[in-house]
XYZ file of C-alpha atoms in Angstrom:
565
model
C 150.496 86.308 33.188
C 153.820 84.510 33.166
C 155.326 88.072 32.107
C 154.827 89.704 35.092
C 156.139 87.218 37.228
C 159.677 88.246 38.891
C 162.165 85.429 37.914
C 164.973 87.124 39.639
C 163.196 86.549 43.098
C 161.954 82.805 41.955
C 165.190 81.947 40.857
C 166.984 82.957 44.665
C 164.335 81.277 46.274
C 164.793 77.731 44.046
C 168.537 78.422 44.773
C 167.734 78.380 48.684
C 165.202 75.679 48.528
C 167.712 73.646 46.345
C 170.505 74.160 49.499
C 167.929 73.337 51.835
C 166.861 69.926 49.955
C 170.346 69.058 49.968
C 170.901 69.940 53.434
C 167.797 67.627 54.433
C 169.124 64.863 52.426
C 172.377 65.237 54.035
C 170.554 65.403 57.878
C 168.357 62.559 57.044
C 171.351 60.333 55.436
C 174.411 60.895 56.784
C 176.973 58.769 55.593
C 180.248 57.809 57.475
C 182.184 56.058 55.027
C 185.666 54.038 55.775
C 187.457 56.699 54.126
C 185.831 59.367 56.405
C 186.111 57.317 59.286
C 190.136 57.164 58.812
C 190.571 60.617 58.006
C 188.583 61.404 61.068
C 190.711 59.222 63.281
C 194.118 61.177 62.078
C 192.276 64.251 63.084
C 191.826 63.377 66.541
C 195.336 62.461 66.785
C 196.096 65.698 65.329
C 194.027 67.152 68.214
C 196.582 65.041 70.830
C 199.199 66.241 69.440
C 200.169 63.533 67.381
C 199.859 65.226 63.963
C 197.704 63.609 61.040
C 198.287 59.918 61.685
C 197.037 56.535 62.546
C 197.523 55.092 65.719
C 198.988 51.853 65.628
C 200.037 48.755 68.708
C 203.665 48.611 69.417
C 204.387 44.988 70.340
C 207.665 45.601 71.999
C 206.102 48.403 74.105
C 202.204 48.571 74.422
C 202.719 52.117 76.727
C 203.678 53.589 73.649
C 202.089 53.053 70.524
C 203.099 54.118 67.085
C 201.906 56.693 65.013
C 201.876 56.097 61.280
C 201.372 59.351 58.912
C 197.896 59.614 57.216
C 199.349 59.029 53.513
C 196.418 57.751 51.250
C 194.714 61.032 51.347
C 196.134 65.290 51.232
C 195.742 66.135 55.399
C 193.213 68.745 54.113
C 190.072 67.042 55.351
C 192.008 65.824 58.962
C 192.648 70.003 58.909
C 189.223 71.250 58.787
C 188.008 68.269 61.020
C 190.414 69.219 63.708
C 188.990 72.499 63.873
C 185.475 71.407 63.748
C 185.718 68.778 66.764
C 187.679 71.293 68.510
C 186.058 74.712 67.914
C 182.251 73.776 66.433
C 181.489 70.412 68.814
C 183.154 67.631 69.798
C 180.313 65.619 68.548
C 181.588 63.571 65.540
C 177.940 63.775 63.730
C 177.425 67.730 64.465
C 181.017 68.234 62.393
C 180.746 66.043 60.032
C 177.736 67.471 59.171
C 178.726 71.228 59.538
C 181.202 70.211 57.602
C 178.952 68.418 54.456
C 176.384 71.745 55.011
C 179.192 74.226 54.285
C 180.386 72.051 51.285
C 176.534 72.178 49.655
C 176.374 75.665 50.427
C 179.700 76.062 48.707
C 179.035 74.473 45.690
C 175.875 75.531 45.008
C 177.222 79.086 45.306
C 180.028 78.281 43.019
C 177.243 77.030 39.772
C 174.923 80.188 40.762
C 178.137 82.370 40.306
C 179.559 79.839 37.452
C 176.077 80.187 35.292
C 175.409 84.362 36.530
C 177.442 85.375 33.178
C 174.937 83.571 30.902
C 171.881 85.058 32.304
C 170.922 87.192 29.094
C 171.703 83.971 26.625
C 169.630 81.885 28.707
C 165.361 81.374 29.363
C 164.824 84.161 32.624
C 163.651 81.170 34.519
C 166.699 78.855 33.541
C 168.442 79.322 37.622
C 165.126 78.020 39.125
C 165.441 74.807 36.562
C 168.379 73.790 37.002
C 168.676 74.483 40.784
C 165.531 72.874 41.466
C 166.560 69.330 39.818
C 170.090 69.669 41.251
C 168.163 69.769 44.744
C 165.984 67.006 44.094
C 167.377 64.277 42.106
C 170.127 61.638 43.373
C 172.011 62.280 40.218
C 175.128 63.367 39.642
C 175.113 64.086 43.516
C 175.060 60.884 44.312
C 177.983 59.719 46.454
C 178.793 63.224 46.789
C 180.345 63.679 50.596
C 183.267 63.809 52.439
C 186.618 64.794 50.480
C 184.763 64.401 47.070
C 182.419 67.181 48.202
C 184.608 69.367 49.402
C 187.141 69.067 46.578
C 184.925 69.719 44.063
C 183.484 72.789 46.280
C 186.143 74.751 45.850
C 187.284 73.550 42.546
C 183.746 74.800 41.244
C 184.641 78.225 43.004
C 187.941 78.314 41.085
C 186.062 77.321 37.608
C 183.443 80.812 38.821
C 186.249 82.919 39.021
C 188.256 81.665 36.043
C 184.504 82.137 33.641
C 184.099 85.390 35.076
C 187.529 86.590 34.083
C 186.819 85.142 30.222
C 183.358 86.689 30.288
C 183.926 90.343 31.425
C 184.020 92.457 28.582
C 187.685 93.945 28.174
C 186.220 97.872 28.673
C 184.944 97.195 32.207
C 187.035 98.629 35.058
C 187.661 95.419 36.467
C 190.299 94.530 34.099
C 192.118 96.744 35.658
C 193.347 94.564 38.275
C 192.609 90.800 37.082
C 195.718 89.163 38.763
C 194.014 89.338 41.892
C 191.026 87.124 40.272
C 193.516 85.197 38.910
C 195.116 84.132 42.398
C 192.089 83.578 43.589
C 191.399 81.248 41.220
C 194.161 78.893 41.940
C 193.866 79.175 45.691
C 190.881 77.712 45.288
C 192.165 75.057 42.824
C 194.176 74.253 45.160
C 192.789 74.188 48.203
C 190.799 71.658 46.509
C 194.242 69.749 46.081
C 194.225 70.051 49.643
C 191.422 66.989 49.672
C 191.859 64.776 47.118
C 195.216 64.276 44.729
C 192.369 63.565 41.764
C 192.045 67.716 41.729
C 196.152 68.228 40.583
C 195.124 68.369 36.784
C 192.202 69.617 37.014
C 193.550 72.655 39.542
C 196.527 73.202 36.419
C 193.476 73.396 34.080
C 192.410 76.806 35.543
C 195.296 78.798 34.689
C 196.377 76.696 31.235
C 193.092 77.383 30.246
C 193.619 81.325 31.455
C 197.110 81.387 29.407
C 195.597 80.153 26.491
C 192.731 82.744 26.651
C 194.804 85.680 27.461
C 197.439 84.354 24.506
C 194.918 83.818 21.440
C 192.028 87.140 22.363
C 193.446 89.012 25.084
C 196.714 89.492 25.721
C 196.254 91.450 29.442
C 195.204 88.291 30.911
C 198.912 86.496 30.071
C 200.776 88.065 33.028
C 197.960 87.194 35.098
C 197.736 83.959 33.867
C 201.565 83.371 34.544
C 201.400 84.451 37.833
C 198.610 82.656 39.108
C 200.208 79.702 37.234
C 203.628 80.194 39.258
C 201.829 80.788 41.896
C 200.304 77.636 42.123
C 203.243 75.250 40.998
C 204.638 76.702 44.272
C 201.509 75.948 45.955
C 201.024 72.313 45.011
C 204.990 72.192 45.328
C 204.803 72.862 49.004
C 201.931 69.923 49.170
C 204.288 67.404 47.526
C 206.790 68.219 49.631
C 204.432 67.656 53.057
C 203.948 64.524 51.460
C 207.462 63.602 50.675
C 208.366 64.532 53.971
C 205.577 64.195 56.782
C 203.246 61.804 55.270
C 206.044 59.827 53.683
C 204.532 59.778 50.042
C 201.880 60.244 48.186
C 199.652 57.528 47.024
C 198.209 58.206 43.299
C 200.883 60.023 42.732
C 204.357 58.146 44.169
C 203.011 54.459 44.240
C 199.803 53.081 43.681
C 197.208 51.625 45.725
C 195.677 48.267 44.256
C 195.410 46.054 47.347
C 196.476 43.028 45.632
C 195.738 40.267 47.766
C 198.439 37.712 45.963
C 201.400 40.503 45.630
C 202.967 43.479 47.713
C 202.090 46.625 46.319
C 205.563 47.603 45.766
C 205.283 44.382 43.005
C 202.693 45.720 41.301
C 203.493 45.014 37.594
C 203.164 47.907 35.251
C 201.608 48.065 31.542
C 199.176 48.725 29.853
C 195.783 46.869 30.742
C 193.193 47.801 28.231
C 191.085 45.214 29.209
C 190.292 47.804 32.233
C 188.049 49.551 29.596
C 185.113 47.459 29.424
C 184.676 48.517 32.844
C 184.072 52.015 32.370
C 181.962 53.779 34.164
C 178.549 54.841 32.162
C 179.222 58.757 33.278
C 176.716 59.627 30.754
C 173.612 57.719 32.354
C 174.787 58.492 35.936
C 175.280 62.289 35.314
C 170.721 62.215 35.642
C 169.980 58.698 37.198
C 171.734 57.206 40.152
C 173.419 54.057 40.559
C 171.164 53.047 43.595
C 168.714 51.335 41.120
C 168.403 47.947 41.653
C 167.461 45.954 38.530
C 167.683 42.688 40.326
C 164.236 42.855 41.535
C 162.766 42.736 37.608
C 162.695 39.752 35.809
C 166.113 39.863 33.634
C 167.519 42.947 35.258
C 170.965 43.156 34.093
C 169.654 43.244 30.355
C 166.727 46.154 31.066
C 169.807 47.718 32.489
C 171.609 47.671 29.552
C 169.128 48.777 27.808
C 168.650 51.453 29.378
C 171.799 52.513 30.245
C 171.975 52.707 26.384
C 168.945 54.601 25.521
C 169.627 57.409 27.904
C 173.170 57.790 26.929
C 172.724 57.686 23.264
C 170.176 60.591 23.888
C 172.512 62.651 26.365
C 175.142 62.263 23.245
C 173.168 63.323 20.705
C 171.623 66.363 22.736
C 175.086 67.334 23.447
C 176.631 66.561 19.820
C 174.036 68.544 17.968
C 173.893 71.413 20.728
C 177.832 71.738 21.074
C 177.998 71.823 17.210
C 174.866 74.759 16.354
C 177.023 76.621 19.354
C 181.092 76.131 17.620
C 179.152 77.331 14.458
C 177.488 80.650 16.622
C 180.901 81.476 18.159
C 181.887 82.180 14.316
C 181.718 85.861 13.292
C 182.918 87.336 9.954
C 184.767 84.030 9.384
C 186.730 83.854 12.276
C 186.049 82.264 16.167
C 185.101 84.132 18.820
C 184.210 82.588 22.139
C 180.760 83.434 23.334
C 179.785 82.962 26.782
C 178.044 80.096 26.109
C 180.786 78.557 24.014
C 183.072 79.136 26.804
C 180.658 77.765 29.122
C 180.638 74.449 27.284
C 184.416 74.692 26.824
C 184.935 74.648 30.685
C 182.323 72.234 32.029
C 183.547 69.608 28.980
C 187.083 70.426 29.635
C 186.057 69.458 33.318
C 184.666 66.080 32.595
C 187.545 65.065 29.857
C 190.441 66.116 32.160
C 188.975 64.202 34.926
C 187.918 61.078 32.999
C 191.063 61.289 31.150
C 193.211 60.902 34.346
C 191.294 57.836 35.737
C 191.427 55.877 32.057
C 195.389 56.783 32.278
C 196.085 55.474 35.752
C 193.555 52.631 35.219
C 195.885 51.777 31.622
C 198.599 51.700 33.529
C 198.346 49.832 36.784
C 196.564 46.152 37.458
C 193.170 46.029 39.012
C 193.077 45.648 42.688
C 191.546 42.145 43.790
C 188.864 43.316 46.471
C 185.906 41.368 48.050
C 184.003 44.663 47.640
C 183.199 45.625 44.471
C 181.205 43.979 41.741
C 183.076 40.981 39.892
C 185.989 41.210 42.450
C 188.305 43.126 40.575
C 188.367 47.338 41.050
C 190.442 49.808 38.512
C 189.752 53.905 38.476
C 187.367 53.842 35.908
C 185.045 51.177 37.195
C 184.189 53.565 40.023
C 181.148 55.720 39.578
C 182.313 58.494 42.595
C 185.300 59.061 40.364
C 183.491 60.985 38.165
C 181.203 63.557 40.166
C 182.794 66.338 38.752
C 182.364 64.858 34.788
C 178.667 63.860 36.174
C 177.830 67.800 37.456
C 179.564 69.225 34.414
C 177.636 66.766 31.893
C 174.321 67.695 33.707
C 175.004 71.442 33.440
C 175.586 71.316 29.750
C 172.616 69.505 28.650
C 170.608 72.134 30.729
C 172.095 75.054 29.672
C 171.083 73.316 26.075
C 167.599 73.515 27.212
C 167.312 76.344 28.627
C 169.394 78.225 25.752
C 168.162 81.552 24.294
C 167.793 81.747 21.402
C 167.567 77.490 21.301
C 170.336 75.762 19.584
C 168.445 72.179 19.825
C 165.917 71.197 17.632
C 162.517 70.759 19.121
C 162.597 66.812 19.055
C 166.192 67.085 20.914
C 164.508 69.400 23.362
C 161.693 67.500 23.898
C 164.103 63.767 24.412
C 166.201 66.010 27.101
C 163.517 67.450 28.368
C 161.379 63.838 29.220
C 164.751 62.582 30.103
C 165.100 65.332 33.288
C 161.488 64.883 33.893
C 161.855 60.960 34.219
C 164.999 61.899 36.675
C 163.212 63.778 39.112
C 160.037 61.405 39.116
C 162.611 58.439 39.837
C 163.942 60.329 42.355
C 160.464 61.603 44.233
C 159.801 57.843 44.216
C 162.953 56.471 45.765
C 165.750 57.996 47.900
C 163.955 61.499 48.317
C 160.999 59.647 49.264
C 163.538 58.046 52.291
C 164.638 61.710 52.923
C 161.186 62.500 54.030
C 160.821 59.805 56.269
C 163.934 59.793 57.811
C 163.567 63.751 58.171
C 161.244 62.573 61.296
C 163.872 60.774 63.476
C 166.347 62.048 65.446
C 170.011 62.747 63.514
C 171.691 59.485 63.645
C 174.489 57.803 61.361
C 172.866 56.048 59.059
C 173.875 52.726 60.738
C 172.490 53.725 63.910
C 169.040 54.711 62.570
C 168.767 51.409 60.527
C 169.511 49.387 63.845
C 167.690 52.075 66.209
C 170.469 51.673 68.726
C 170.400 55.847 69.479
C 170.493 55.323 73.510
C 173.186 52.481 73.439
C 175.413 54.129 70.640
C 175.487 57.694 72.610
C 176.659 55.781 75.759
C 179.172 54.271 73.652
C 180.574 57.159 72.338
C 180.478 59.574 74.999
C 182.572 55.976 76.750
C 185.196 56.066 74.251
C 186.092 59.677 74.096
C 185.724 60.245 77.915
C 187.110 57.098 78.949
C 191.102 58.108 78.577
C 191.375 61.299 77.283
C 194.430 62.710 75.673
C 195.398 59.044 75.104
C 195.003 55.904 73.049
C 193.434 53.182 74.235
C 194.156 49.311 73.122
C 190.320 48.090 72.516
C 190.128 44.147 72.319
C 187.898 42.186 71.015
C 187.206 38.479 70.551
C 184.629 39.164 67.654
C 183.845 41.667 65.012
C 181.449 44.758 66.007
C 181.354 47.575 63.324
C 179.674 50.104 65.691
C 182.117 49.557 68.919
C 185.201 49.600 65.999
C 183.133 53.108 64.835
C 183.162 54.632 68.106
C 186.782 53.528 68.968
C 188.694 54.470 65.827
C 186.649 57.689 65.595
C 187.700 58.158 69.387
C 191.339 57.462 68.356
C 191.629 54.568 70.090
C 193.656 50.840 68.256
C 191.423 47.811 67.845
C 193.304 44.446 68.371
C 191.557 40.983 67.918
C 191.956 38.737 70.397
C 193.950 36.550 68.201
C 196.304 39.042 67.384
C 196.600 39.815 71.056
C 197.321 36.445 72.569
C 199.626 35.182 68.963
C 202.454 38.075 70.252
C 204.003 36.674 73.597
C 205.318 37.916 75.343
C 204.256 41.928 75.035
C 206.093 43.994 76.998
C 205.028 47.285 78.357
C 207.363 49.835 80.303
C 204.337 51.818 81.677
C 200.922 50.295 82.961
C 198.366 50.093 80.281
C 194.565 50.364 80.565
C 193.191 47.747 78.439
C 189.609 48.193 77.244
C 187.559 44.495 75.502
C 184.829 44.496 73.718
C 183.023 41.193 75.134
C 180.078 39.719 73.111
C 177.872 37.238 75.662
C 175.937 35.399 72.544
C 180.051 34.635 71.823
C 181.995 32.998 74.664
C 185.442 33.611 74.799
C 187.634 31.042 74.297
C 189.695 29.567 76.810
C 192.967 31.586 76.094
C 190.349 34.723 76.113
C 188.956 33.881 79.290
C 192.023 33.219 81.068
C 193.768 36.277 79.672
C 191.018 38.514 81.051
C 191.082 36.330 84.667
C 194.779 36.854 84.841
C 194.587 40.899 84.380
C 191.418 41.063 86.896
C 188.847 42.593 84.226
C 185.857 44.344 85.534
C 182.741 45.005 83.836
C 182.975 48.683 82.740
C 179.823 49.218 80.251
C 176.842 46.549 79.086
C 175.216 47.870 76.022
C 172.344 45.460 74.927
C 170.671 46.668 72.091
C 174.063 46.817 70.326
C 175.364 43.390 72.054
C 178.235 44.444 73.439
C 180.222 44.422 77.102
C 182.886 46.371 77.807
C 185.451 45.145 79.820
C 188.776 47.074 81.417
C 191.787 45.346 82.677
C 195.122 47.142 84.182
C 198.548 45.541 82.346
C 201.147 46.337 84.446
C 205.206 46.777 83.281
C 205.903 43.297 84.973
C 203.170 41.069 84.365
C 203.146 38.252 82.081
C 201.128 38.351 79.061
């Protein structure tokens, strides 16, 4: 029976429910993280003409505030935002996600055409597999969005192209222009430079790996390989020098972020800290389970997590040990090595996850762990983050499959059968937790994730609509005399410079050489001090917008060029 079933039609329908489960996670749970939330905010200022930069007060004139560069991150997610608020919808939510929807689609499209060349060495049904637990578990997509989603997007599309070069057979017509493929392959490596500065070795990968190819089997691919190589040293050369230039410099990659709290960065001592180590990430258990479980609720968590943390890796080693090794010993023939596809499958997706995890253990060697307030234990380095290593987690998960799935088998059948329970007990975990959530949240309206949890929809879309409408063209100077993460939301995503009250009254006098619409943020469970209250007297605010359900007034007041702060 199972014979005359059509896998070629079952496997494009798992691809396309696969990009619609990750779609509905994404609608469900959308996620506006601080990093998107910045990058989002130099995009609007790109839109007023301000180029991709941060809007900052200007004490000695509050008519005309600063404009900082965006330098922490490449200015190609402030780009494609720009284009989305201003030619998709103005709506912050709609582009974002457009923007994540696109970036699923992408990548998804870049594995089917990444594992197309190994469809007669793998199972017929092996596509509807592996797409089909890609859609539905949280791992390795978890934390997968914003600049890490995109990056790796079009990274993935430049690994496609750079397999589909090694696996065409040398005969085929299509060799007969392969520098084309070959520039394609770094545009895309480098567009995904474009989003994160993590992607610069791993974009030089493609061609290296191209060079080396064309070099040891087939010599026809060397020119290409040196031009796409040029090619893209010019490329990334052009980035650096935005950098240098526009942004100023480029953290990662001219200075280091740590944000010491008892030194300047610019003091931050160098050496070699291999203490960082024992944080490292365990990429091999998050490539199938995500790091949302929460072992505190079982009676002595943090051991069972151990535990299993090293159950499941010690499996996922010794699936891909003996696997990797029956394959090294099939790419022999007549007593010499020959890549299969299979090999050179392996070769890429491993080369993936050791270039990338090599990077973060070099950086995190070399520079001191950033004191934060954020992250578990208080101190942060590269390799204690587990977003870090999405693409080691996709290219882990992809190689134990294509282990399974492998025709003829190269694992044993008690190997098989450990892997096998081990992506069963993946999905079930999953079905129970956060896809679970996906199907409940699927039946509210689209909201940021904070919104839905607080079910402020009516008072957050006033808010909003408030913020962009309010001044347009212009930022505005929002005060506050306490903290409000959804009015600081709507403001900085608006484009607009929050200023405590503090910070307000501590510089006097401001000066201003044009008048200056103030808005502030009022909260009436929190009475303004006295300085507070008599600033806002002096300036004659007015009531502008009450927003209960989020607890929140908002005041405007006129500063004119003479008056007396």
């Amino acid at each position: 029976m199972i014979s005359n079933v059509s896998w070629p039609v079952l496997n494009r329908l798992a691809f396309g429910l696969a990009v619609l489960l990750r779609w509905a996670h994404e609608l469900a749970m959308p996620a506006l993280t601080r990093d998107m939330q910045t990058q989002t905010e130099s995009a609007v200022n790109l839109l007023r003409g301000h180029g991709v930069s941060l809007a900052r007060t200007n004490w000695q004139d509050l008519s005309a505030p600063i404009f900082e560069p965006l330098n922490l991150w490449p200015p190609g997610y402030a780009w494609l935002m720009a284009g989305l608020l201003r030619w998709v919808s103005p709506e912050f939510l709609v582009a974002m996600q457009s923007m994540h929807w696109v970036g699923l689609l992408g990548l998804l499209l870049a594995w089917w055409h990444l594992l197309k060349p190994l469809k007669n060495v793998l199972v017929p049904y092996a596509p509807t597999v592996i797409f089909l637990f890609w859609g539905l578990s949280n791992a390795p997509f978890h934390l997968l969005f914003g600049t890490d989603l995109l990056a790796l997007a079009f990274y993935t599309g430049g690994l496609a192209v750079l397999f589909t070069i090694l696996a065409q057979p040398a005969g085929q017509r299509a060799w007969a222009r392969p520098t084309g493929a070959a520039l394609l392959m770094v545009g895309l490596g480098f567009a995904a430079c474009l989003f994160r500065f993590a992607y610069y070795p791993l974009a030089f990968l493609l061609p290296v790996v191209l060079l080396l190819f064309g070099w040891r089997w087939r010599p026809r691919l060397v020119q290409p390989a040196l031009a796409g190589l040029l090619f893209l040293v010019a490329l990334v050369g052009g980035l650096l020098l935005y950098q240098s230039h526009v942004a100023g410099d480029a953290y990662y990659i001219t200075k280091f972020y740590t944000q010491l709290t008892t030194e300047p960065v610019s003091a931050a001592t160098l050496g070699l800290y291999w203490n960082h180590l024992l944080q490292f990430d365990p990429i091999l258990f998050h490539s199938f389970f995500s790091n949302e479980l929460d072992f505190g609720r079982i009676p002595r968590g943090n051991a069972v997590r151990l535990v299993m943390i090293g159950l499941i890796s010690v499996v996922v080693a010794a699936v891909l040990w003996r696997g990797l090794r029956q394959e090294w010993r099939a790419a022999y023939r007549r007593g010499r090595f020959w890549p299969t596809r299979r090999m050179l499958f392996h070769l890429l997706a491993g080369g993936t996850a050791v270039v990338c995890s090599s990077l973060l253990v070099a950086i995190s060697l070399r520079y001191p762990a950033a004191l934060v307030g954020w992250f578990a234990g208080g101190q942060w380095t590269y390799v204690a983050d587990t977003r870090y290593f999405l693409p080691a987690f996709l290219s882990i998960s992809a190689m134990l499959l294509v282990l399974v799935l492998g025709r003829p088998p190269q694992l044993r059948p008690a190997l098989r059968g450990a892997a096998g329970g081990l992506l069963v007990a993946s999905l079930l975990l999953s079905l129970v937790t956060r896809d679970r959530r996906t199907a409940q949240n699927l039946l509210q309206p689209p909201a940021f994730f904070i919104d839905r949890a607080q079910g402020h929809t009516t008072d957050v879309q006033r808010l909003d609509h408030f913020l962009r409408t309010v001044h347009p063209g212009e930022p505005i100077i929002l005060g506050r005399n306490y903290y409000n993460k959804r009015v600081e939301i709507a403001a900085r995503l608006a484009g607009h410079i929050i200023l405590d009250a503090d910070s307000l009254l501590a510089h006097q006098p401001l000066r201003t050489t044009k008048p200056v619409m103030m808005l502030f943020d009022l909260n009436a469970a929190t009475p303004p001090t006295p300085a507070v209250a008599a600033f806002l007297r002096r300036h004659k605010a007015r009531q502008r917008l009450r927003l209960p359900e989020v607890q929140a007034t908002i005041l405007t007041l006129k500063i004119q060029p003479n008056d007396e702060l």
